[in-house]
Amino acid sequence: DVLVPVGARTMEVEMFLQRQSGLDNRAFADELRAQLVLETNFNPAAQPIGTSLLDRADFETDTVVNPALATGWEVISGVWGTPLYGDASTPDASVSAALGGGNQLGRCTSNTGQAILEQTFDLRGNAAAIDADDLSLVLEGYFGGFGNDNDRSRLIAVFFDADNQKAFVFFDR
């Protein structure tokens, strides 16, 4: 967990997937969570407290044929898809069962070797809790590659102040 920085008014959560070698991009993500947590009992705020803010964080809706239509995620670069566990280039279904996932996972399918997607959240309604150093962010998910491929993925939260200046960057662990 990390305290949301004082003065933060916007948060972007960015998912980054990159192929390092090989012909397939096998950097995966599944069961993502970006959750605001009150340190004390402030009144409810604009963004919900204690529940994940991310839309389509489990990748269980229809396979994305056109990434521009992916609900919740804005595709910044690359091409994105939601393949099934257990196909020739994804982890076996037992991996999904072990992490409590479903049938699908998120994966870059771009020939450029990377995909970047993001979701943006307005935190102005949470200003009182933020400026009192009373609001934390939990950022987590399951990330990985496949076999011995040198692929990687990560989830990042970037906070911006009221003037849209970057205030703080938080990486998942």
mmCIF file of C-alpha atoms in Angstrom:
data_model
loop_
_atom_site.group_PDB
_atom_site.id
_atom_site.type_symbol
_atom_site.label_atom_id
_atom_site.label_comp_id
_atom_site.label_asym_id
_atom_site.label_seq_id
_atom_site.Cartn_x
_atom_site.Cartn_y
_atom_site.Cartn_z
ATOM 1 C CA ASP A 1 0.000 0.000 0.000
ATOM 2 C CA VAL A 2 1.069 3.582 -0.560
ATOM 3 C CA LEU A 3 -0.500 6.804 0.680
ATOM 4 C CA VAL A 4 -2.088 8.807 -2.092
ATOM 5 C CA PRO A 5 0.101 11.939 -2.228
ATOM 6 C CA VAL A 6 -1.283 15.151 -0.771
ATOM 7 C CA GLY A 7 -2.663 17.306 -3.571
ATOM 8 C CA ALA A 8 -3.346 14.403 -5.946
ATOM 9 C CA ARG A 9 -6.539 14.947 -7.932
ATOM 10 C CA THR A 10 -6.208 12.424 -10.772
ATOM 11 C CA MET A 11 -4.797 8.922 -10.971
ATOM 12 C CA GLU A 12 -3.868 6.960 -14.081
ATOM 13 C CA VAL A 13 -3.401 3.234 -13.762
ATOM 14 C CA GLU A 14 -1.249 1.930 -16.583
ATOM 15 C CA MET A 15 -0.601 -1.668 -17.577
ATOM 16 C CA PHE A 16 2.602 -2.312 -19.497
ATOM 17 C CA LEU A 17 3.411 -5.596 -21.247
ATOM 18 C CA GLN A 18 6.637 -6.155 -23.178
ATOM 19 C CA ARG A 19 8.191 -8.969 -25.179
ATOM 20 C CA GLN A 20 11.941 -9.279 -24.744
ATOM 21 C CA SER A 21 12.647 -12.194 -27.049
ATOM 22 C CA GLY A 22 10.981 -14.846 -29.178
ATOM 23 C CA LEU A 23 8.259 -14.623 -31.768
ATOM 24 C CA ASP A 24 5.229 -14.516 -29.462
ATOM 25 C CA ASN A 25 4.494 -11.929 -26.843
ATOM 26 C CA ARG A 26 3.879 -13.957 -23.747
ATOM 27 C CA ALA A 27 3.758 -11.244 -21.104
ATOM 28 C CA PHE A 28 0.484 -11.727 -19.253
ATOM 29 C CA ALA A 29 -1.663 -10.030 -16.626
ATOM 30 C CA ASP A 30 -4.756 -11.175 -14.742
ATOM 31 C CA GLU A 31 -6.891 -10.376 -11.688
ATOM 32 C CA LEU A 32 -5.732 -6.745 -11.402
ATOM 33 C CA ARG A 33 -6.767 -4.485 -8.519
ATOM 34 C CA ALA A 34 -6.425 -0.764 -7.801
ATOM 35 C CA GLN A 35 -8.282 -0.116 -4.553
ATOM 36 C CA LEU A 36 -8.501 3.006 -2.396
ATOM 37 C CA VAL A 37 -8.348 2.346 1.342
ATOM 38 C CA LEU A 38 -9.281 4.873 4.034
ATOM 39 C CA GLU A 39 -6.887 4.924 6.961
ATOM 40 C CA THR A 40 -9.692 6.237 9.265
ATOM 41 C CA ASN A 41 -13.428 6.790 8.878
ATOM 42 C CA PHE A 42 -13.868 9.749 6.539
ATOM 43 C CA ASN A 43 -17.230 10.264 4.898
ATOM 44 C CA PRO A 44 -17.695 8.321 1.660
ATOM 45 C CA ALA A 45 -15.936 9.997 -1.253
ATOM 46 C CA ALA A 46 -16.426 10.277 -5.005
ATOM 47 C CA GLN A 47 -14.374 7.186 -5.873
ATOM 48 C CA PRO A 48 -15.496 4.067 -4.034
ATOM 49 C CA ILE A 49 -13.480 2.926 -1.048
ATOM 50 C CA GLY A 50 -12.556 -0.705 -0.486
ATOM 51 C CA THR A 51 -13.425 -2.026 -3.942
ATOM 52 C CA SER A 52 -11.354 -2.264 -7.105
ATOM 53 C CA LEU A 53 -11.676 0.755 -9.376
ATOM 54 C CA LEU A 54 -10.483 -1.056 -12.486
ATOM 55 C CA ASP A 55 -12.970 -2.014 -15.168
ATOM 56 C CA ARG A 56 -12.346 -5.383 -16.883
ATOM 57 C CA ALA A 57 -9.556 -6.232 -14.440
ATOM 58 C CA ASP A 58 -10.175 -9.971 -14.745
ATOM 59 C CA PHE A 59 -10.385 -10.018 -18.581
ATOM 60 C CA GLU A 60 -13.376 -12.372 -18.545
ATOM 61 C CA THR A 61 -15.606 -10.558 -21.017
ATOM 62 C CA ASP A 62 -15.511 -11.224 -24.748
ATOM 63 C CA THR A 63 -12.147 -11.466 -26.461
ATOM 64 C CA VAL A 64 -11.023 -8.069 -27.695
ATOM 65 C CA VAL A 65 -10.992 -8.098 -31.488
ATOM 66 C CA ASN A 66 -10.700 -4.321 -31.752
ATOM 67 C CA PRO A 67 -8.696 -3.002 -28.765
ATOM 68 C CA ALA A 68 -10.136 0.492 -29.266
ATOM 69 C CA LEU A 69 -13.456 -0.942 -28.072
ATOM 70 C CA ALA A 70 -12.042 -2.449 -24.867
ATOM 71 C CA THR A 71 -14.333 -1.206 -22.093
ATOM 72 C CA GLY A 72 -12.464 0.683 -19.401
ATOM 73 C CA TRP A 73 -8.986 0.371 -20.859
ATOM 74 C CA GLU A 74 -7.654 3.021 -23.216
ATOM 75 C CA VAL A 75 -5.078 1.497 -25.548
ATOM 76 C CA ILE A 76 -2.106 3.876 -25.609
ATOM 77 C CA SER A 77 0.064 1.739 -27.882
ATOM 78 C CA GLY A 78 0.295 -1.784 -29.244
ATOM 79 C CA VAL A 79 -2.447 -4.346 -29.733
ATOM 80 C CA TRP A 80 -4.230 -6.062 -26.888
ATOM 81 C CA GLY A 81 -6.149 -9.317 -26.538
ATOM 82 C CA THR A 82 -7.665 -11.685 -23.980
ATOM 83 C CA PRO A 83 -6.707 -15.253 -24.953
ATOM 84 C CA LEU A 84 -7.853 -18.352 -23.124
ATOM 85 C CA TYR A 85 -5.679 -20.076 -20.576
ATOM 86 C CA GLY A 86 -4.296 -23.336 -21.952
ATOM 87 C CA ASP A 87 -3.785 -22.455 -25.597
ATOM 88 C CA ALA A 88 -0.388 -23.033 -27.244
ATOM 89 C CA SER A 89 1.129 -19.754 -26.004
ATOM 90 C CA THR A 90 -0.562 -19.183 -22.634
ATOM 91 C CA PRO A 91 -0.209 -20.803 -19.227
ATOM 92 C CA ASP A 92 -2.196 -23.956 -18.485
ATOM 93 C CA ALA A 93 -5.663 -23.682 -16.926
ATOM 94 C CA SER A 94 -4.162 -24.933 -13.638
ATOM 95 C CA VAL A 95 -2.374 -21.563 -13.346
ATOM 96 C CA SER A 96 -5.715 -19.779 -13.563
ATOM 97 C CA ALA A 97 -7.160 -22.074 -10.910
ATOM 98 C CA ALA A 98 -4.184 -21.431 -8.598
ATOM 99 C CA LEU A 99 -4.619 -17.660 -8.711
ATOM 100 C CA GLY A 100 -8.420 -17.673 -8.653
ATOM 101 C CA GLY A 101 -8.683 -16.428 -12.220
ATOM 102 C CA GLY A 102 -11.210 -17.277 -14.881
ATOM 103 C CA ASN A 103 -10.852 -18.569 -18.420
ATOM 104 C CA GLN A 104 -9.047 -15.574 -19.979
ATOM 105 C CA LEU A 105 -6.078 -13.344 -19.258
ATOM 106 C CA GLY A 106 -4.748 -10.100 -20.718
ATOM 107 C CA ARG A 107 -1.897 -10.194 -23.217
ATOM 108 C CA CYS A 108 -0.151 -7.960 -25.720
ATOM 109 C CA THR A 109 -0.582 -9.267 -29.246
ATOM 110 C CA SER A 110 1.394 -6.529 -30.973
ATOM 111 C CA ASN A 111 4.203 -7.124 -33.442
ATOM 112 C CA THR A 112 5.988 -4.149 -31.875
ATOM 113 C CA GLY A 113 6.534 -6.234 -28.770
ATOM 114 C CA GLN A 114 4.622 -4.103 -26.294
ATOM 115 C CA ALA A 115 1.209 -2.851 -25.314
ATOM 116 C CA ILE A 116 0.322 -0.028 -22.965
ATOM 117 C CA LEU A 117 -3.224 0.419 -21.658
ATOM 118 C CA GLU A 118 -4.546 2.786 -19.008
ATOM 119 C CA GLN A 119 -7.588 3.832 -17.032
ATOM 120 C CA THR A 120 -7.958 7.316 -15.513
ATOM 121 C CA PHE A 121 -9.788 8.190 -12.286
ATOM 122 C CA ASP A 122 -10.924 11.589 -11.021
ATOM 123 C CA LEU A 123 -9.947 11.848 -7.339
ATOM 124 C CA ARG A 124 -11.223 15.388 -6.687
ATOM 125 C CA GLY A 125 -14.103 14.014 -4.631
ATOM 126 C CA ASN A 126 -11.551 12.280 -2.409
ATOM 127 C CA ALA A 127 -9.561 15.511 -1.771
ATOM 128 C CA ALA A 128 -10.308 15.773 1.972
ATOM 129 C CA ALA A 129 -9.040 12.261 2.692
ATOM 130 C CA ILE A 130 -6.052 12.692 0.350
ATOM 131 C CA ASP A 131 -4.947 16.013 1.846
ATOM 132 C CA ALA A 132 -5.262 14.594 5.372
ATOM 133 C CA ASP A 133 -2.852 11.765 4.393
ATOM 134 C CA ASP A 134 -5.699 9.362 5.026
ATOM 135 C CA LEU A 135 -6.146 7.581 1.709
ATOM 136 C CA SER A 136 -3.989 4.695 0.503
ATOM 137 C CA LEU A 137 -3.880 2.794 -2.758
ATOM 138 C CA VAL A 138 -3.535 -0.966 -3.049
ATOM 139 C CA LEU A 139 -2.204 -1.901 -6.484
ATOM 140 C CA GLU A 140 -1.774 -5.551 -7.357
ATOM 141 C CA GLY A 141 -2.308 -8.297 -9.862
ATOM 142 C CA TYR A 142 -0.792 -11.446 -11.258
ATOM 143 C CA PHE A 143 1.848 -10.916 -13.911
ATOM 144 C CA GLY A 144 4.184 -13.179 -15.782
ATOM 145 C CA GLY A 145 5.565 -14.675 -18.906
ATOM 146 C CA PHE A 146 5.533 -18.162 -20.294
ATOM 147 C CA GLY A 147 8.186 -20.847 -20.139
ATOM 148 C CA ASN A 148 11.685 -19.384 -20.339
ATOM 149 C CA ASP A 149 10.631 -16.331 -22.377
ATOM 150 C CA ASN A 150 12.132 -13.070 -21.115
ATOM 151 C CA ASP A 151 8.838 -11.144 -21.192
ATOM 152 C CA ARG A 152 7.602 -8.759 -18.505
ATOM 153 C CA SER A 153 4.549 -6.896 -17.369
ATOM 154 C CA ARG A 154 3.741 -4.358 -14.655
ATOM 155 C CA LEU A 155 0.984 -2.173 -13.266
ATOM 156 C CA ILE A 156 1.727 1.474 -12.469
ATOM 157 C CA ALA A 157 -0.276 4.224 -10.763
ATOM 158 C CA VAL A 158 0.594 7.809 -11.646
ATOM 159 C CA PHE A 159 -0.901 10.622 -9.556
ATOM 160 C CA PHE A 160 -1.415 14.157 -10.849
ATOM 161 C CA ASP A 161 -2.176 17.336 -8.891
ATOM 162 C CA ALA A 162 -4.877 19.912 -9.708
ATOM 163 C CA ASP A 163 -2.556 21.513 -12.300
ATOM 164 C CA ASN A 164 -2.094 18.123 -14.010
ATOM 165 C CA GLN A 165 1.531 17.948 -12.859
ATOM 166 C CA LYS A 166 2.872 14.506 -12.004
ATOM 167 C CA ALA A 167 2.884 14.189 -8.218
ATOM 168 C CA PHE A 168 3.987 10.597 -7.633
ATOM 169 C CA VAL A 169 4.477 7.275 -9.424
ATOM 170 C CA PHE A 170 3.756 3.960 -7.693
ATOM 171 C CA PHE A 171 4.783 0.610 -9.174
ATOM 172 C CA ASP A 172 3.263 -2.695 -8.222
ATOM 173 C CA ARG A 173 5.627 -4.992 -6.398
#
